[in-house]
XYZ file of C-alpha atoms in Angstrom:
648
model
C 0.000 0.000 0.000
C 1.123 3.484 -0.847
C 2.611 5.583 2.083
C -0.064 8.176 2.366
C 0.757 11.948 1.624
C 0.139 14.458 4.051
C 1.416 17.744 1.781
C 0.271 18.453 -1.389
C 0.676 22.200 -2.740
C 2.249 25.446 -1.729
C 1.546 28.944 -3.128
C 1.499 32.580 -1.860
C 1.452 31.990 1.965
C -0.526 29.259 2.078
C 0.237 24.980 1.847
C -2.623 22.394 1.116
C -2.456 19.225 3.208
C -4.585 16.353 3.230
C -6.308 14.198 5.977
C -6.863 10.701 6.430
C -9.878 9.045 7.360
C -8.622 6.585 9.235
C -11.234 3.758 10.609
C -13.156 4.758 7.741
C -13.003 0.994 6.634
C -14.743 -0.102 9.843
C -17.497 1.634 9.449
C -20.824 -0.256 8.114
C -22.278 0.093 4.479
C -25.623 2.487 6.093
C -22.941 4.533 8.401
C -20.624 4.528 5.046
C -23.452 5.587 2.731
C -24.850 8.062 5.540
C -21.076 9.860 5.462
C -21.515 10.331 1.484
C -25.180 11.674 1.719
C -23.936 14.070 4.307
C -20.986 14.782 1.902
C -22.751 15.435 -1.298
C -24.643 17.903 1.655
C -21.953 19.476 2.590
C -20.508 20.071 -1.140
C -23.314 21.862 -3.263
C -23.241 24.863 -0.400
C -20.111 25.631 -1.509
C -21.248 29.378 -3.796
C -23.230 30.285 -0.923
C -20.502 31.150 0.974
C -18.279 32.506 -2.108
C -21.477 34.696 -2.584
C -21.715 35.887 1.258
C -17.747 36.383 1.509
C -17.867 39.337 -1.786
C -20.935 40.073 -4.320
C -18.556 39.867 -6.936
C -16.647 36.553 -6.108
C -18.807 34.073 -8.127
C -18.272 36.161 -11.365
C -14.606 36.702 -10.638
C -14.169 32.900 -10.130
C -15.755 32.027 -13.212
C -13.992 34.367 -15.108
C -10.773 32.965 -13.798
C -11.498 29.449 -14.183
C -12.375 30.034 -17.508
C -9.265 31.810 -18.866
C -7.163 28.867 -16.814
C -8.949 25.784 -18.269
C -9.732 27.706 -21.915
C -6.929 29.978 -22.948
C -4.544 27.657 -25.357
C -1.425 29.559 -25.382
C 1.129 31.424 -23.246
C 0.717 29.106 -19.902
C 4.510 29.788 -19.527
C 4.089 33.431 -19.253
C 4.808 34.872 -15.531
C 1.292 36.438 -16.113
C -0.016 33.807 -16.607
C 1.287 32.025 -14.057
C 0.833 35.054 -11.389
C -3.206 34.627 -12.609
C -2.784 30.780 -11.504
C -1.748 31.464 -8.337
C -4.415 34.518 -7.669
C -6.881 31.656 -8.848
C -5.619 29.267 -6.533
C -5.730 31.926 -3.302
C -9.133 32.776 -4.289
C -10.076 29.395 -4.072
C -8.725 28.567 -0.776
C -10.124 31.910 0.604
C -13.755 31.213 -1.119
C -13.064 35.093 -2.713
C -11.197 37.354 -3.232
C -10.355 38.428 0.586
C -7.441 36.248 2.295
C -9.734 34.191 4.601
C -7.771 35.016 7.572
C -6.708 39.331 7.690
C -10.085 39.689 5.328
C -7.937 42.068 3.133
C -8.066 42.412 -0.495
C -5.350 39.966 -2.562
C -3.241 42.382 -4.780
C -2.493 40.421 -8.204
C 0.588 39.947 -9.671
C -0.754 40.529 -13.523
C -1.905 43.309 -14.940
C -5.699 44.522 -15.890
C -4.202 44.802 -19.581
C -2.859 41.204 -19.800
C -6.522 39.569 -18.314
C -8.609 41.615 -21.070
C -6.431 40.439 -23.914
C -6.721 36.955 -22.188
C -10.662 37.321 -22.134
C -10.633 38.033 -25.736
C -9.082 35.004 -26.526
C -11.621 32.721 -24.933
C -15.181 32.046 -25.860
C -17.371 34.526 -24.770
C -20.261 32.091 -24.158
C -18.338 30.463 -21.273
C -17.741 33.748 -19.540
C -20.259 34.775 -16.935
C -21.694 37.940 -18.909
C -25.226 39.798 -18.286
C -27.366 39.609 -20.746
C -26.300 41.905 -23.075
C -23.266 42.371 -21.735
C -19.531 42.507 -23.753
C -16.261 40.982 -22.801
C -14.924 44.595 -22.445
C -18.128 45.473 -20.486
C -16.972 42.891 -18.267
C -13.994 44.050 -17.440
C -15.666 47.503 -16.626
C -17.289 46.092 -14.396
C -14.980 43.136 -12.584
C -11.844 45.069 -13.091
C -12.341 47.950 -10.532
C -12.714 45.297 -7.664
C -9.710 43.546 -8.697
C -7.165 45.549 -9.287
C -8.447 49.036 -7.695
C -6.944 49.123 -4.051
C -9.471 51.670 -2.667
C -12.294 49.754 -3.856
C -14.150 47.228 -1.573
C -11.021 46.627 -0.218
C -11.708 44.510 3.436
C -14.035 41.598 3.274
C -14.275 42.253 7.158
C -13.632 45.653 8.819
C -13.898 46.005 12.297
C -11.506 49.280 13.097
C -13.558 50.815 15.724
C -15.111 54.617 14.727
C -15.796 53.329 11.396
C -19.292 52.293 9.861
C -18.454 48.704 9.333
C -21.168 47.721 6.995
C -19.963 50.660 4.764
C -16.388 49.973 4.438
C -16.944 45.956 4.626
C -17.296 44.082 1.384
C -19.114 40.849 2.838
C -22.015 40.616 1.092
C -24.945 40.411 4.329
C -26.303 43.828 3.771
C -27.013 45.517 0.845
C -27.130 49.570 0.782
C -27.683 49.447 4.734
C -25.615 51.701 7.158
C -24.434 50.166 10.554
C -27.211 52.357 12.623
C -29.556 51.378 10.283
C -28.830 47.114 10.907
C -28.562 47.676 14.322
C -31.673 49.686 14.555
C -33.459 47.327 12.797
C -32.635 44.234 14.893
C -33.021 45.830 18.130
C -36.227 46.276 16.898
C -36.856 42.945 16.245
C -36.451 41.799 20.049
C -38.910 41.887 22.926
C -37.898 41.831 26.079
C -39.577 39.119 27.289
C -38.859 36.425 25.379
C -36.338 34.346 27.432
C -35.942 32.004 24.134
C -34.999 34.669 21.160
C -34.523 33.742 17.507
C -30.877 34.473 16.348
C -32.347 37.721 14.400
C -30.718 37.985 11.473
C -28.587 35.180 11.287
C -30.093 33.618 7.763
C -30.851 36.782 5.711
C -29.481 39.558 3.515
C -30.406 42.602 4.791
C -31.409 44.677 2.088
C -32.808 48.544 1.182
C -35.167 48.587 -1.488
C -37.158 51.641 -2.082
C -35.735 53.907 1.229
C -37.288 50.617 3.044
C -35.367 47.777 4.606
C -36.236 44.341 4.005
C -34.811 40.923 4.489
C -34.163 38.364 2.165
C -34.221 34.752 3.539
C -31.970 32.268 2.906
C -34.459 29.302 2.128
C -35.341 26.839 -0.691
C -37.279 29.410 -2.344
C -35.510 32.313 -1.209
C -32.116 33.916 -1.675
C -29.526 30.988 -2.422
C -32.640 28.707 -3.214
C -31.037 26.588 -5.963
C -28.296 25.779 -4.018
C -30.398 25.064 -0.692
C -32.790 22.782 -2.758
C -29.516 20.721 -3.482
C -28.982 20.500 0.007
C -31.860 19.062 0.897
C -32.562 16.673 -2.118
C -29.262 14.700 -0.387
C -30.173 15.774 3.069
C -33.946 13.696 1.964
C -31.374 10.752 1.012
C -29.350 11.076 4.000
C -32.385 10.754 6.232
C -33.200 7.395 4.266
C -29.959 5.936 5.810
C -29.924 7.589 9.315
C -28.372 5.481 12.203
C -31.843 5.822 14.341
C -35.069 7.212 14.667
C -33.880 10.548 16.815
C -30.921 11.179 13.688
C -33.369 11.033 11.268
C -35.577 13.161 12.923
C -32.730 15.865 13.286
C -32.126 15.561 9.404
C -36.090 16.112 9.077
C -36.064 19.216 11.030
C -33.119 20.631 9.582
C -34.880 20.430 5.863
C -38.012 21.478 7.442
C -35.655 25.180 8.334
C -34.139 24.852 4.892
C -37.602 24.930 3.310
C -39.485 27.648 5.637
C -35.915 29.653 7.078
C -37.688 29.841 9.980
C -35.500 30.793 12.769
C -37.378 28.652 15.863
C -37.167 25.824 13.970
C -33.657 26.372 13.519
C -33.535 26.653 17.089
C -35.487 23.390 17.290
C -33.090 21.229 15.105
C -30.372 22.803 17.319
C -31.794 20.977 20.137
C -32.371 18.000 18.349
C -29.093 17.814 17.182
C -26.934 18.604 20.335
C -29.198 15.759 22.042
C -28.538 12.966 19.755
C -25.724 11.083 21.402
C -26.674 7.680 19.865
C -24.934 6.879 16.635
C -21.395 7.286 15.165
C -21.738 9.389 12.495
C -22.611 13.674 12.508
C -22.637 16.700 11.117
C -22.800 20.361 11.448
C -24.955 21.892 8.108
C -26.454 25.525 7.871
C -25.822 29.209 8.665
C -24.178 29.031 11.722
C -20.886 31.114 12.716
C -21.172 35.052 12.574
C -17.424 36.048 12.399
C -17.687 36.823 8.522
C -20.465 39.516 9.711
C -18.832 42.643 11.096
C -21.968 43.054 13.226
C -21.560 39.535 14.643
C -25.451 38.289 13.373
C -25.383 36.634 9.909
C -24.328 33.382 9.743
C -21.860 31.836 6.933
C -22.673 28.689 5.429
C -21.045 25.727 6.515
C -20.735 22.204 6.444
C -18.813 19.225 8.531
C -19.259 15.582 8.218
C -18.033 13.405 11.283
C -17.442 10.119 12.462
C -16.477 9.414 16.223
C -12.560 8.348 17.094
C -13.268 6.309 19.180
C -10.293 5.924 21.063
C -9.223 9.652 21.740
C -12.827 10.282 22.387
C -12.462 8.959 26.223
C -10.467 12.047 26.733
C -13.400 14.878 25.888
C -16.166 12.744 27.320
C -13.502 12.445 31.205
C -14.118 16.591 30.857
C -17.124 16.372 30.122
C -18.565 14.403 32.731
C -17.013 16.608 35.566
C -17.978 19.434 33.739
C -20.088 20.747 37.304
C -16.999 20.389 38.935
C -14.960 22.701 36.710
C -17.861 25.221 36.646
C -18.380 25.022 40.415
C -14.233 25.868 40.527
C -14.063 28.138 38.235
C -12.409 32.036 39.532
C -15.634 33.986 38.063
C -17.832 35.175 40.704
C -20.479 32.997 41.520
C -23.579 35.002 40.157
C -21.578 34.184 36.572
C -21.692 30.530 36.900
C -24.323 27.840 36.043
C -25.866 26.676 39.355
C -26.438 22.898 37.159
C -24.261 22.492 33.866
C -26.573 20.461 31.230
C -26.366 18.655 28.671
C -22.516 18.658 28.054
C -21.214 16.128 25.146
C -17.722 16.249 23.992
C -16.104 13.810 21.301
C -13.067 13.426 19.326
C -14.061 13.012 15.355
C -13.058 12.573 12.316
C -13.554 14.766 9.597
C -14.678 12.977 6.799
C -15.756 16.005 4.646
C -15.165 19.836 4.577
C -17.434 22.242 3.523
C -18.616 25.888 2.987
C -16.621 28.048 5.753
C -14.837 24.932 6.939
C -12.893 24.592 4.128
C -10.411 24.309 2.516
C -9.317 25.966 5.933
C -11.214 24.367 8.959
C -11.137 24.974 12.981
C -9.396 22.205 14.971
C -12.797 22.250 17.610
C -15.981 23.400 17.662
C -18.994 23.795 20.233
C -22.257 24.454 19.061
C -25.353 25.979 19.462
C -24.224 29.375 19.664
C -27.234 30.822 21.260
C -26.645 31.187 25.059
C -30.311 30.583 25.984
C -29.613 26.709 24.366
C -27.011 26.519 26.004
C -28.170 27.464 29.877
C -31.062 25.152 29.290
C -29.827 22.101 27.061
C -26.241 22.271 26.555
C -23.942 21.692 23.977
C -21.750 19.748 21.842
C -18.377 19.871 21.613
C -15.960 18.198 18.839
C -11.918 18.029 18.747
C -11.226 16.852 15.264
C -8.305 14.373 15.573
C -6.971 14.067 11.637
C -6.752 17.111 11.313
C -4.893 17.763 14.086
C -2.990 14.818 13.077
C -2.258 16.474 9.590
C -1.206 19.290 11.283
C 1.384 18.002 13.336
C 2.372 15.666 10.536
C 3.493 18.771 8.273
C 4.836 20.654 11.215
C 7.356 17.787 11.938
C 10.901 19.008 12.239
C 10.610 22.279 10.517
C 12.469 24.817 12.619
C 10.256 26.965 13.698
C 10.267 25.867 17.945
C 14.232 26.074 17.425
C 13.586 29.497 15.808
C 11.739 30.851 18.609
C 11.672 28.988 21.582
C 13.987 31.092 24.293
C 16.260 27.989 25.410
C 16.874 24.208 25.371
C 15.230 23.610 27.921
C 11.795 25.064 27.602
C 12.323 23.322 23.596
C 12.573 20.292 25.331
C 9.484 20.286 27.370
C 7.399 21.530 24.330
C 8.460 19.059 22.595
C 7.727 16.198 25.717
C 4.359 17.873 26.527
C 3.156 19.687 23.579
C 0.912 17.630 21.490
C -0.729 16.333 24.313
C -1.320 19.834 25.890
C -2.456 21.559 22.777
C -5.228 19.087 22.393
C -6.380 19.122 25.981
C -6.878 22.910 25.943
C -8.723 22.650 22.752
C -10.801 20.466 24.517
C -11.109 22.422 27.052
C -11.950 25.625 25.042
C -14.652 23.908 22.964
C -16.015 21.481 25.773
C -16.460 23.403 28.672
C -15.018 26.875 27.937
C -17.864 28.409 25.234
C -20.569 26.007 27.241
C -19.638 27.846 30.771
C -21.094 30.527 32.555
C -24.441 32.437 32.332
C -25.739 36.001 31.281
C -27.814 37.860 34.149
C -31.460 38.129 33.568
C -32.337 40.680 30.481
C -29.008 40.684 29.206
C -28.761 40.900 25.446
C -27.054 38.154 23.630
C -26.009 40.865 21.636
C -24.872 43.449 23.746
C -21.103 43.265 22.837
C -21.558 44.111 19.146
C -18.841 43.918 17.201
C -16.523 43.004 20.272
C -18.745 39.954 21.006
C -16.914 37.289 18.763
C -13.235 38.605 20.930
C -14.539 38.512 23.982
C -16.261 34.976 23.712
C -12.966 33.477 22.420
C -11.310 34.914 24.813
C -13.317 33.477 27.529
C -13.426 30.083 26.398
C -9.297 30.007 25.758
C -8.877 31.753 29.333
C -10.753 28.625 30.759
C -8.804 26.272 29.167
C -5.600 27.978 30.478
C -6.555 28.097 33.739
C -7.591 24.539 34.010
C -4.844 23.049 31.874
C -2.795 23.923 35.090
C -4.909 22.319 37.724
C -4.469 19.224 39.748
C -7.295 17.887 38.738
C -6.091 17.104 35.435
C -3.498 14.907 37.244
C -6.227 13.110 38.914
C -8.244 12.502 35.670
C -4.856 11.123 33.525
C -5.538 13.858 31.071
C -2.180 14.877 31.583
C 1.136 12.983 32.958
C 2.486 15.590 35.898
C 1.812 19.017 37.314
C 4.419 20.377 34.949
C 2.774 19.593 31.511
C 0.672 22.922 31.605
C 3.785 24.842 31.779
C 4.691 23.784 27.888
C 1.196 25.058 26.791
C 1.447 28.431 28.635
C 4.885 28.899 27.105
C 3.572 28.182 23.338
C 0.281 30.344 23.620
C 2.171 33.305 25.580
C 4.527 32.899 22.642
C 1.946 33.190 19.626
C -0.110 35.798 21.303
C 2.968 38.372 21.901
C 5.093 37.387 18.782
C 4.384 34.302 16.316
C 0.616 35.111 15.285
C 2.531 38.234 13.788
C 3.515 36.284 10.503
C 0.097 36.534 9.777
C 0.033 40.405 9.483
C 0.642 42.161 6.821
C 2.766 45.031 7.635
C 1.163 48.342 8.385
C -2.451 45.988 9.264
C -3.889 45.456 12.810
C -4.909 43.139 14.101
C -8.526 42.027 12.967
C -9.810 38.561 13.181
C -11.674 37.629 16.323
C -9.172 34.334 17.253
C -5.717 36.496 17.020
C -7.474 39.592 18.962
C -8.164 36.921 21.392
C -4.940 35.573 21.896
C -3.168 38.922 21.520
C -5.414 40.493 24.050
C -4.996 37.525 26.349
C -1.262 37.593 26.017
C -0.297 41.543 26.094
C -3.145 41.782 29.191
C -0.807 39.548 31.266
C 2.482 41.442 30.161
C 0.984 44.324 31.151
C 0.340 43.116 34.694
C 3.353 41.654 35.642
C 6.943 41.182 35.172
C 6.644 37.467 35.167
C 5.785 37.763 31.844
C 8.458 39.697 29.331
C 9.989 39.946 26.162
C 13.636 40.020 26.206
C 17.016 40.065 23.267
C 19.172 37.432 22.776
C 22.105 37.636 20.297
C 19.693 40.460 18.678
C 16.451 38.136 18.904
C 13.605 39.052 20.924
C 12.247 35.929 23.098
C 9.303 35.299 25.451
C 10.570 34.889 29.113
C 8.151 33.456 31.724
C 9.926 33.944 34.917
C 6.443 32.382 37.282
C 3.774 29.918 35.679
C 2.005 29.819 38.658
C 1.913 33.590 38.857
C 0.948 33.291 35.388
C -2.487 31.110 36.278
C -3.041 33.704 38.476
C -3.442 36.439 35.939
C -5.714 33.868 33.815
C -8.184 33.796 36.584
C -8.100 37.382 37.191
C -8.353 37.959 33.226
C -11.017 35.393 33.041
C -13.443 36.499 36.029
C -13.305 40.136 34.178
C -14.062 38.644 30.942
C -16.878 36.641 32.212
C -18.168 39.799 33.780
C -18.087 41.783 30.923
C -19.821 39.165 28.701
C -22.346 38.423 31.369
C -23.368 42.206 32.410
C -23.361 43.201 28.742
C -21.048 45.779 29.266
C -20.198 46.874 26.227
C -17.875 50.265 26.887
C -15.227 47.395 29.206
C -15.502 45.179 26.118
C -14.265 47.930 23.738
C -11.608 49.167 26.071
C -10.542 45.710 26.505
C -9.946 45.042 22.632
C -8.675 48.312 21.432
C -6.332 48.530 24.255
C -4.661 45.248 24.411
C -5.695 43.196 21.108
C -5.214 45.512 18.227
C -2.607 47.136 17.759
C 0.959 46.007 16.732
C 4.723 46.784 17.374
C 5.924 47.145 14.144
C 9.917 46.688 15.350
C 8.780 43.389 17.153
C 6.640 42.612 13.714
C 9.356 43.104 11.454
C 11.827 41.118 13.244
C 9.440 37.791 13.150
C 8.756 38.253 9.631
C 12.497 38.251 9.071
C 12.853 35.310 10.824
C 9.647 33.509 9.935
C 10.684 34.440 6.183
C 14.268 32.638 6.714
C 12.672 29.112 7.422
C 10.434 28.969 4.409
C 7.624 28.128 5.770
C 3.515 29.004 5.117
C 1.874 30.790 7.661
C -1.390 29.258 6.492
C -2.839 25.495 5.550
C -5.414 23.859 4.612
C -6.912 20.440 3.429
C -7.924 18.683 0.319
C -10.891 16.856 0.711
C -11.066 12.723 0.301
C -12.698 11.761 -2.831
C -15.545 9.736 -2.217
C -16.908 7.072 -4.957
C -19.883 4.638 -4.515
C -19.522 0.866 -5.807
C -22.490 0.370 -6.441
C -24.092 -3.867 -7.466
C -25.559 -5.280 -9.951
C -28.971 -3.987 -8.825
C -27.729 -0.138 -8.954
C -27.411 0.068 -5.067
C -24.665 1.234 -3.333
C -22.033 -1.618 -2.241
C -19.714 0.457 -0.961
C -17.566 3.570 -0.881
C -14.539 3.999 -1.843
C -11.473 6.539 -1.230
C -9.626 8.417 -3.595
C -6.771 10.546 -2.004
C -4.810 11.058 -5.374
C -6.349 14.246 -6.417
C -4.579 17.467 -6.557
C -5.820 21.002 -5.235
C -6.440 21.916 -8.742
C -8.250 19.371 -9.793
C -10.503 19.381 -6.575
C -11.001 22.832 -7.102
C -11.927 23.241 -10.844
C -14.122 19.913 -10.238
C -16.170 21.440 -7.545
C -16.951 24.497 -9.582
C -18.176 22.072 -12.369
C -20.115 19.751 -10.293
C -21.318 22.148 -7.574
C -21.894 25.391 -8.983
C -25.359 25.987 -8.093
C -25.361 29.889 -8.197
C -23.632 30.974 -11.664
């Protein structure tokens, strides 16, 4: 058998891996024909989210793809190539914006090279209005590609700005900030202890001087796609492990055909209660980080089977998950006085969709709506080949040696790390998001734009305090009282300096998971000397003089944080963020890009999906399914926009 191939491509800043499904074999024929249902799911949603991430993406994609896969001469060209590798970022990044900074890509080829280009392919195969030329076209594509001042964030969050305005997402169309929030505030009464996620599965939209929204629904916006969806969703259900699966599947359609937000609250329910069964998935508008506001949800899409050996890990946390809330340094009115319906496994992926991919998270807890979660729980995954790819490619690559401050703390990294890194993503996505309460009337919503920053940072504050605790010991999750000490080294590290490589120069800091970090990390520096930056033979290197000093200042950090996000209280929220998790040295930054630069690495990875291919008998019913790792980023890509365009 062929050695299997963790790396396949590298371009720009970025490297495509793949995953392995392993135990995939052991699975029955229904649990093996429920995971390609799901799959074909979690494939055809793939426009929606090119659509939501930039208006213009779609059309810019097609264009692209068809000047790569048509044009018959001058491939050689360094235009040409430059155009192959824009392609192949706009791919990864489902647009236009890089997926991670949300700014603008700046292409390497000229406007004048791409119109003589699109005169040289077939006009038909171009994604023209009706009536519309090649060279109109270009007057209308070309100003978003090449012009720098025009929609030129995907995401903008710099504080004193309208953010709808100067954000090219495509949620809101011809709506001011005031005017969103206006609306949606609106929306809510008071009284209603269970709320609706207002917001989260629409386009806002002004027509007329009048705002109106347009649902995201079979026979709404995105219908043709959503109808897709469903048709193997219907299939899926056919082939569901049990009676309570199926009836999640059901329910989920049932939103899909009606977008009605309580019944997407409904199937949220349903879903994070059924336990039975080996095989999941997440499906549907569901994380708000690609919405500057924090309310409309981007598509995505995760199919799941359980590892069943690294799953006793989450489910130890999670069934002393009372104990870690009763111990926890908030102040009691924060806490839950009973922790319910906690479920936490260790998966693997088996297909990536939507906003998962080709770039996915390493955990995830879900339902994000904190009523759910104070009265039913939630559900908590730590996907385990990914991770596995991840450390895979990593292997031996310099970086630790490049900017780890001694032998010694290398050397209990590289004893502890792994282990530790996992554990506090389980804690994080177990325990961390499902923890605490709001206070009576509280809006969900009250952090605004801060909200995402300030949730992260919670759950990743309650990971690092417990990571250190004795109780760990006690449970075998980790081998001594000194294991912690190699995570709070390697998070310190990436919050203060490493996370920097993925800054462009001149930029803040904007995504919600680096302001967490960097807020966590400079908050603790700020407090105490335990914590410092300091030169070695002209390097700069993170010193931690205390660890148990430094779980102090986690607790302290955390109990604030908890505060804020239970009180609502917004003004702390913003002061917290603009003061410690924006802004960035650019010395400090331009010495880690020098170094990061020198060991030739990407700052940035993500994953090629398995190919998955029924055997079907002599009866025309599925036998089996097979896996095909062979194909190449390209080919995936261009494949996907043949087989699962659904929007252009």
């Amino acid at each position: 058998m062929r050695e299997f191939r963790f790396v396949d491509d590298r371009f720009a800043d970025l490297q495509i891996l793949r995953y392995q499904l392993k135990g995939f074999e052991q699975l029955s024929l229904r649990q093996k024909t429920l995971v390609f249902y799901l799959s074909k799911a979690a494939l055809f949603g793939r426009d929606i989210t090119f659509d939501q991430y930039g208006r213009y993406n779609l059309r810019i994609r097609k264009t692209l793809e068809t000047v790569y896969t048509d044009l018959c001469v001058d491939h050689d060209t360094d235009e040409f190539k430059a155009l192959e590798v824009y392609l192949k970022r706009l791919w990864f990044s489902n647009g236009i914006y890089h997926h991670y900074g949300s700014e603008k890509f700046v292409p390497d080829f000229t406007a004048d090279y791409l119109r003589q280009v699109l005169h040289q392919v077939e006009a038909r195969r171009l994604p023209l209005s009706e009536g519309q030329t090649v060279d109109g076209l270009c007057d209308e594509l070309f100003p978003v590609i090449f012009d720098p001042t025009v929609l030129t964030k995907r995401v903008n969050k710099a504080d004193g700005e309208d953010l709808l305005l100067t954000s090219a997402c495509h949620f809101y169309d011809g709506v001011t900030q005031a005017e969103a929030e206006n609306y949606y505030n609106a929306k809510k009464d008071a009284n209603d202890q269970n709320p609706p996620s207002y917001g989260l599965n629409s386009t806002l939209v002004k027509r007329d001087g009048q705002l109106t929204e347009d649902v995201w629904s079979t026979n709404g916006r995105y219908g043709n796609a959503i109808r897709h969806i469903v048709y193997w969703l219907r299939k899926a259900a056919e082939v569901a492990e049990n009676d309570q699966q199926q009836q999640v599947i059901l329910t989920l359609i049932e939103y899909y055909e009606t977008g009605d937000l309580r019944l997407f609250d409904e199937y949220s329910i349903k879903w994070l209660q059924c336990l039975e069964g080996r095989v999941d998935f997440i499906n549907g508008f569901i994380e708000v980080y690609g919405d500057p506001l924090g309310l409309k949800g981007s598509w995505e899409a995760l199919v799941e089977y359980i590892d069943e050996e690294a799953t006793h890990r989450t489910r130890t946390i999670a069934r002393n998950a009372q104990w870690f809330e009763d111990h926890s340094p908030v102040d009691p009115r924060f806490r839950k006085p009973v922790v319910k319906g906690v479920s936490a496994n260790v998966i693997c992926a088996a297909m990536l969709g939507g906003e998962e991919y080709p770039s996915t998270a390493i955990g995830i807890n879900l339902p994000n709506a904190d009523w759910i979660r104070a009265q039913y729980g939630s559900k908590s995954i730590t996907i385990s080949n990914i991770t596995d790819a991840y450390n895979k490619a990593a292997h031996g690559n310099g970086f630790k040696e490049e900017f780890v401050v001694d032998a010694d703390t290398l050397a209990m990294i590289e004893k502890y790390g792994d282990v530790c890194d996992n554990l506090h993503t389980d804690l994080h996505e177990c325990l961390g998001h499902g923890s605490g309460q709001l206070l009576p009337g509280v809006d969900p919503d009250a952090l605004k734009a801060y909200g995402n920053t300030i949730e992260e940072a919670r759950a990743d504050l309650f990971g690092l305090y417990y990571i250190a605790d004795q109780k760990l010991v006690e449970l075998g999750l980790v081998p001594d009282g000194e294991a912690y000490k190699s995570h709070y080294y390697s998070y310190m590290m990436n919050g203060l300096m490493t996370q920097l490589i993925r800054i462009t120069p001149g930029n803040q800091i904007e995504e919600a998971h680096m302001r967490n970090r960097a807020l966590i990390a400079h908050w603790c520096a700020a407090q105490s000397s335990v914590v410092s930056l300091v030169k070695q033979d002209g390097k700069t290197y993170l010193k931690i003089s205390d660890y148990e000093e430094l779980r102090k200042l986690f607790a302290k950090l955390l109990a604030e944080v908890q505060r804020i996000k239970s009180e609502g209280d917004f003004e702390a929220a913003r002061e917290l963020v603009e003061r410690y998790a924006v802004k960035v040295d650019a010395e400090l930054h331009a010495e880690v890009l020098e170094r990061y630069k020198r060991l030739n690495l990407a700052p940035y990875k993500g994953f090629l999906n398995p190919q998955m291919i029924p055997v079907t008998d002599a009866e025309g019913h599925i036998a089996d399914i097979q896996l095909n790792y062979a194909e190449s980023y390209v080919h995936q890509m261009l494949r996907y926009s043949s087989e699962y365009s659904t929007l252009i």
